[in-house]
Coordinates of C-alpha atoms in Angstrom, one line a residue:
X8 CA 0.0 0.0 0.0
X9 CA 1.3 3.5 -0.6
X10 CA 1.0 5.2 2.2
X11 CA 2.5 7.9 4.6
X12 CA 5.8 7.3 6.1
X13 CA 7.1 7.7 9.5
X14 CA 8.3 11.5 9.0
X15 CA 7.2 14.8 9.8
X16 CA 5.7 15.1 6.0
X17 CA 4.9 12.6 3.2
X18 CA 4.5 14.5 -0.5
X19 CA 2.7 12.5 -2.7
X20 CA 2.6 13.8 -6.1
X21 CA 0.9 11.6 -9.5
X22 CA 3.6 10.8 -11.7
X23 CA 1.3 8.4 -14.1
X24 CA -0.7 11.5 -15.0
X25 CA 0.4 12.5 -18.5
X26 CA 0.8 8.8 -19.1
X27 CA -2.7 7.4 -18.2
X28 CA -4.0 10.6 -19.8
X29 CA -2.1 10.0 -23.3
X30 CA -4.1 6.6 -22.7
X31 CA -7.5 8.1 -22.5
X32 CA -6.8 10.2 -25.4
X33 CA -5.2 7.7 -27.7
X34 CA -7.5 4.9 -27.0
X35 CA -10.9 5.0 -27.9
X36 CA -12.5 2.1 -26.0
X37 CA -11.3 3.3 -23.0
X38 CA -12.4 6.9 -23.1
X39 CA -16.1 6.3 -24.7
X40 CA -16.1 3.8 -21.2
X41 CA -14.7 6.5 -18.8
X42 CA -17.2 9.4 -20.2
X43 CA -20.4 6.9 -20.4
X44 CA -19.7 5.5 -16.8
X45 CA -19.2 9.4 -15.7
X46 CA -22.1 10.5 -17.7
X47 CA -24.4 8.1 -15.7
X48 CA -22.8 9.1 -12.9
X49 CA -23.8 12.4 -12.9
X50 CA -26.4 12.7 -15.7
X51 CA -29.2 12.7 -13.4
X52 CA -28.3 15.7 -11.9
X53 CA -28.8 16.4 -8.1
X54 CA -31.2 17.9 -5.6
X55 CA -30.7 20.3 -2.9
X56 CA -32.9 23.0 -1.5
X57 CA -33.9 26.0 -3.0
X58 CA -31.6 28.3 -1.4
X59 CA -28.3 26.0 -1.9
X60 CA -29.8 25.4 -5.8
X61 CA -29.2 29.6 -6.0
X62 CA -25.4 29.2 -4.6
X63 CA -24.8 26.2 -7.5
X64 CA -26.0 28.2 -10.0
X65 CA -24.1 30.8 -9.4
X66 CA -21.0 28.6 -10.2
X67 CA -19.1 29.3 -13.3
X68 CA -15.6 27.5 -13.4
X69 CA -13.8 28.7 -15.4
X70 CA -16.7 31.2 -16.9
X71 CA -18.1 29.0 -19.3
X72 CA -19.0 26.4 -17.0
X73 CA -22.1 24.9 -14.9
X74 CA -22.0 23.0 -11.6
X75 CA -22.4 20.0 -13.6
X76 CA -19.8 20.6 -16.1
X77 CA -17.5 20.7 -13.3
X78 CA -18.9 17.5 -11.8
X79 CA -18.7 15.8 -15.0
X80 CA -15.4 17.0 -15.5
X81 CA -13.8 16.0 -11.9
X82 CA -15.7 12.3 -12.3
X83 CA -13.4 11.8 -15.5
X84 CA -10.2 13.3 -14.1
X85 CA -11.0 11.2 -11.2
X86 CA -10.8 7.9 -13.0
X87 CA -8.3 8.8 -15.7
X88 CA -5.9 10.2 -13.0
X89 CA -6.5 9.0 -9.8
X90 CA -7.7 12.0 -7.8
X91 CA -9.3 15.2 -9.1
X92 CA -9.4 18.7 -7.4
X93 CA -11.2 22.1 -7.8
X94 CA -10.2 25.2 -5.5
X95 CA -13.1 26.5 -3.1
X96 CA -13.3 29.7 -3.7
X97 CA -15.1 31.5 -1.2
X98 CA -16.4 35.1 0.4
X99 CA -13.7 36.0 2.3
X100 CA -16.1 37.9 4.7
X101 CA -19.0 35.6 4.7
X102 CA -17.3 32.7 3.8
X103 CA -20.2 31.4 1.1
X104 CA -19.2 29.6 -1.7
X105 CA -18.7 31.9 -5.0
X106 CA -16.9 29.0 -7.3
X107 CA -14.7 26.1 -8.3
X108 CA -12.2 26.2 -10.2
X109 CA -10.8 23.1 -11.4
X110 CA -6.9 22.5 -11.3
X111 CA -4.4 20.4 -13.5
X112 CA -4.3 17.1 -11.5
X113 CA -0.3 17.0 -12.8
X114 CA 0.5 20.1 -11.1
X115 CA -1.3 18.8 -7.3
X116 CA 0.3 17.2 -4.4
X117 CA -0.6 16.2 -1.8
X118 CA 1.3 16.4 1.9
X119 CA 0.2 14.3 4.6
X120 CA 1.3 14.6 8.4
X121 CA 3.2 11.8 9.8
X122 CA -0.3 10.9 11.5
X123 CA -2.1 9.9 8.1
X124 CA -3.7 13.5 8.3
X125 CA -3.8 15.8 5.2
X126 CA -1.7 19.0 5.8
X127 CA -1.9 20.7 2.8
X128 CA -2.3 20.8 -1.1
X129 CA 0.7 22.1 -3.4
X130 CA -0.1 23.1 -6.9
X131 CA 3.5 23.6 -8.6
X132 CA 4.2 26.4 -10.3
X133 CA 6.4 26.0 -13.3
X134 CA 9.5 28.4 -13.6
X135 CA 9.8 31.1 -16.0
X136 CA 11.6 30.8 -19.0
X137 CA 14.9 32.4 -20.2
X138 CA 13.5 34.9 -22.0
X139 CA 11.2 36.1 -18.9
X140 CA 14.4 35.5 -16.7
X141 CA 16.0 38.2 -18.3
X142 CA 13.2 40.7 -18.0
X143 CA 12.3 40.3 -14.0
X144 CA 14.2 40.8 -10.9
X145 CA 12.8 38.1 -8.4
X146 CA 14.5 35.0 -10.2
X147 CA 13.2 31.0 -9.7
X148 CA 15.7 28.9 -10.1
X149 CA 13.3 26.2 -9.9
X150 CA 9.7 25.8 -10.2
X151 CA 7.7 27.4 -7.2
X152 CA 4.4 26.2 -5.7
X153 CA 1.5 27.7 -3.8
X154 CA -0.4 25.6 -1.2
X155 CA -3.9 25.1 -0.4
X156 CA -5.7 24.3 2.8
X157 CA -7.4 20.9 2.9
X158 CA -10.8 22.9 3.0
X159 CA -10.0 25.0 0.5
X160 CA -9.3 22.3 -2.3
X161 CA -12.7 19.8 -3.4
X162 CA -11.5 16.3 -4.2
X163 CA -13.1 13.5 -5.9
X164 CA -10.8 10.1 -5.7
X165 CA -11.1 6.7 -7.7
X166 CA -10.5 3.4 -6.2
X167 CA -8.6 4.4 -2.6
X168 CA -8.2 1.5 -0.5
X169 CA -6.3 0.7 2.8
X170 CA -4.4 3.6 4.4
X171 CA -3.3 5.0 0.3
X172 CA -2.1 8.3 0.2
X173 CA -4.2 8.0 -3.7
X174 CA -6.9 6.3 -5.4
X175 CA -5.9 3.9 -8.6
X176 CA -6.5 4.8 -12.4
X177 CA -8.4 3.2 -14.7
X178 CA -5.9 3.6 -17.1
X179 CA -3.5 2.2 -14.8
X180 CA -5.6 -1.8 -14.2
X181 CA -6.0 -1.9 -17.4
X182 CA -2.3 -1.0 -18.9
X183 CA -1.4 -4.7 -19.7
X184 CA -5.0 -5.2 -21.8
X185 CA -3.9 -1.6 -23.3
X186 CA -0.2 -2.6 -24.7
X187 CA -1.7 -5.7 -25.7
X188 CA -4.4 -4.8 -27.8
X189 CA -2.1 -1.9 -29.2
X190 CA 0.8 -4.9 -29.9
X191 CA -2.4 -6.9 -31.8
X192 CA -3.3 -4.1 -33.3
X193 CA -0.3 -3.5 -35.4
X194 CA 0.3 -6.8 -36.0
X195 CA -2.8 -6.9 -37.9
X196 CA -2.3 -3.6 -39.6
X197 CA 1.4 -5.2 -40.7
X198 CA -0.7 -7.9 -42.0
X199 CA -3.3 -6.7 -43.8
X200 CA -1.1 -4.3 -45.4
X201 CA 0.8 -7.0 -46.9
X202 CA -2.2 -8.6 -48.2
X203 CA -3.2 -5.8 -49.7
X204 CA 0.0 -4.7 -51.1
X205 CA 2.0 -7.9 -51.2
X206 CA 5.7 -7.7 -50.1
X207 CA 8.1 -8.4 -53.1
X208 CA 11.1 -9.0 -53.0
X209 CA 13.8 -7.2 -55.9
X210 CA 16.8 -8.9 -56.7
X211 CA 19.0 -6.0 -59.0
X212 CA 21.7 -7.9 -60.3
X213 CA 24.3 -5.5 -59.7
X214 CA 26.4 -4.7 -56.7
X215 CA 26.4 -0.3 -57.7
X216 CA 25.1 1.5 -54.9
X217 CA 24.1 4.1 -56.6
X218 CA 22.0 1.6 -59.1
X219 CA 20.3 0.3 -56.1
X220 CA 19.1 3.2 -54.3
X221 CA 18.0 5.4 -57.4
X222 CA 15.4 1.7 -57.6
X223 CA 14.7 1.8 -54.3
X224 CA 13.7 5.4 -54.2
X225 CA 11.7 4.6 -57.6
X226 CA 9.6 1.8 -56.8
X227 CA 9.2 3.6 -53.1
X228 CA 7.4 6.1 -55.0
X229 CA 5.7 4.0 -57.3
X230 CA 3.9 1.9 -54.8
X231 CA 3.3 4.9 -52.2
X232 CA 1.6 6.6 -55.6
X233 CA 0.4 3.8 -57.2
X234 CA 1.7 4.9 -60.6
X235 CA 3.2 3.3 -63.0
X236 CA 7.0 2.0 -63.0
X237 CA 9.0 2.1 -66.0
X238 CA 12.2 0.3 -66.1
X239 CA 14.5 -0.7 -69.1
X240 CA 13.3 -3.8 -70.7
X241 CA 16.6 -6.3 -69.6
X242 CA 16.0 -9.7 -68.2
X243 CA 19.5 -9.6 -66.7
X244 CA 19.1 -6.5 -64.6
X245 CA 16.4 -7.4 -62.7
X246 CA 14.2 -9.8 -61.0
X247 CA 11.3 -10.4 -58.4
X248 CA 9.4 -12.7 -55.9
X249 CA 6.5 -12.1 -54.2
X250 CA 6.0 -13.4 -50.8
X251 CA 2.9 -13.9 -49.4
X252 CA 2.0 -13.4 -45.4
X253 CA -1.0 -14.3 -43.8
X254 CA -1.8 -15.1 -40.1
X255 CA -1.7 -18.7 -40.5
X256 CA 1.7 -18.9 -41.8
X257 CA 3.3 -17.6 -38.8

């Protein structure tokens, strides 16, 4: 189990999160299952009273947003990365809820006391670059990070079991069926290509490099354009095989 370790402070920061999230982009299955199971999740909508219904409505997110948009949008994060968060944003004076602002789950961690409790939230701040360097006085020489009070920051968390510091990805169980079916998939591709457009095999009878590679980069082009290929007509220059592949030859 990941979880806190016998010191004053355990950081625990996502470092699958571009990963996972490539994974949700890239594959299609997965992400039409992730968005369905989040749509159900929060499709129906919710119920509160009246005057709690005139505080949610109020929320924008990033200005273009609903309450539901953000719920929607914290579900999937949720299960794509493990843990989602949105900033509270409140009244400072009356201390009622004005938004939630949804945050980069790459850029949170978390810091737990040596207890289990949750200290604080960290959202990293990434240094400037050269060209800024050169403009400002107050220089970073590595990136910075503002923190967040544990009731200041709304989390939603997939799958945490046992004393984890985290919850699990989906992206993450399911990696192994991922690779795989990316591995059959361009196997087959490899295959049906070469069905399609058989592989063939050129013997040129002659050793010039020159003569070789001006073919090469010919009948490259030729098959990529499907045009045409003349050659001169000389039995002793050149000839062919065509080799057939097919999954049950393997």
């Amino acid at each position: 189990v990941d979880s806190v370790q016998d010191q004053e402070e355990t950081v625990y920061t996502n470092q699958r999160w571009a990963q996972d999230w490539a994974y949700f982009n890239r594959v299609a299955k997965l992400r039409s299952a992730i968005l369905m199971s989040a749509l159900w999740t929060v499709g129906g909508g919710y119920e509160c009273s009246d005057r709690v219904k005139v505080i949610l409505d109020r929320i924008q997110g990033n200005g273009k947003q609903t309450f539901l948009d953000i719920l929607f949008n914290m579900d999937v994060c949720a299960k794509v990365g493990q843990d989602s968060y949105s900033e509270i944003v409140k009244d400072e004076e009356t201390g009622e809820l004005l938004n939630l602002k949804i945050l980069d789950p790459g850029t949170i961690s978390k810091v737990f006391y040596r207890n289990g409790m949750i200290k604080e939230y960290r959202q990293t701040i990434p240094a400037p670059s050269k060209g800024i360097l050169n403009r400002i006085k107050n220089i970073f020489t590595k990136d910075a990070y503002i923190t967040f009070k544990p009731e200041d920051i709304f989390t939603l968390t997939n799958d945490c079991y046992a004393a984890s510091m985290h919850g699990v990805s989906i992206p993450q169980s399911m990696e192994k069926i991922i690779l795989a079916d990316d591995e059959n998939f361009n196997v087959m591709q490899k295959l049906t290509r070469f069905q399609a457009v058989p592989f063939i095999i050129f013997k040129v009878k002659s050793d010039n490099t020159t003569t070789i590679n001006t073919f090469k980069a010919n009948i490259r082009q030729a098959r990529e354009k499907n045009e045409d290929l003349i050659i001169p007509d000389d039995e002793n220059l050149l000839s062919w095989e065509t080799v057939s592949v097919s999954p049950s030859s393997i």
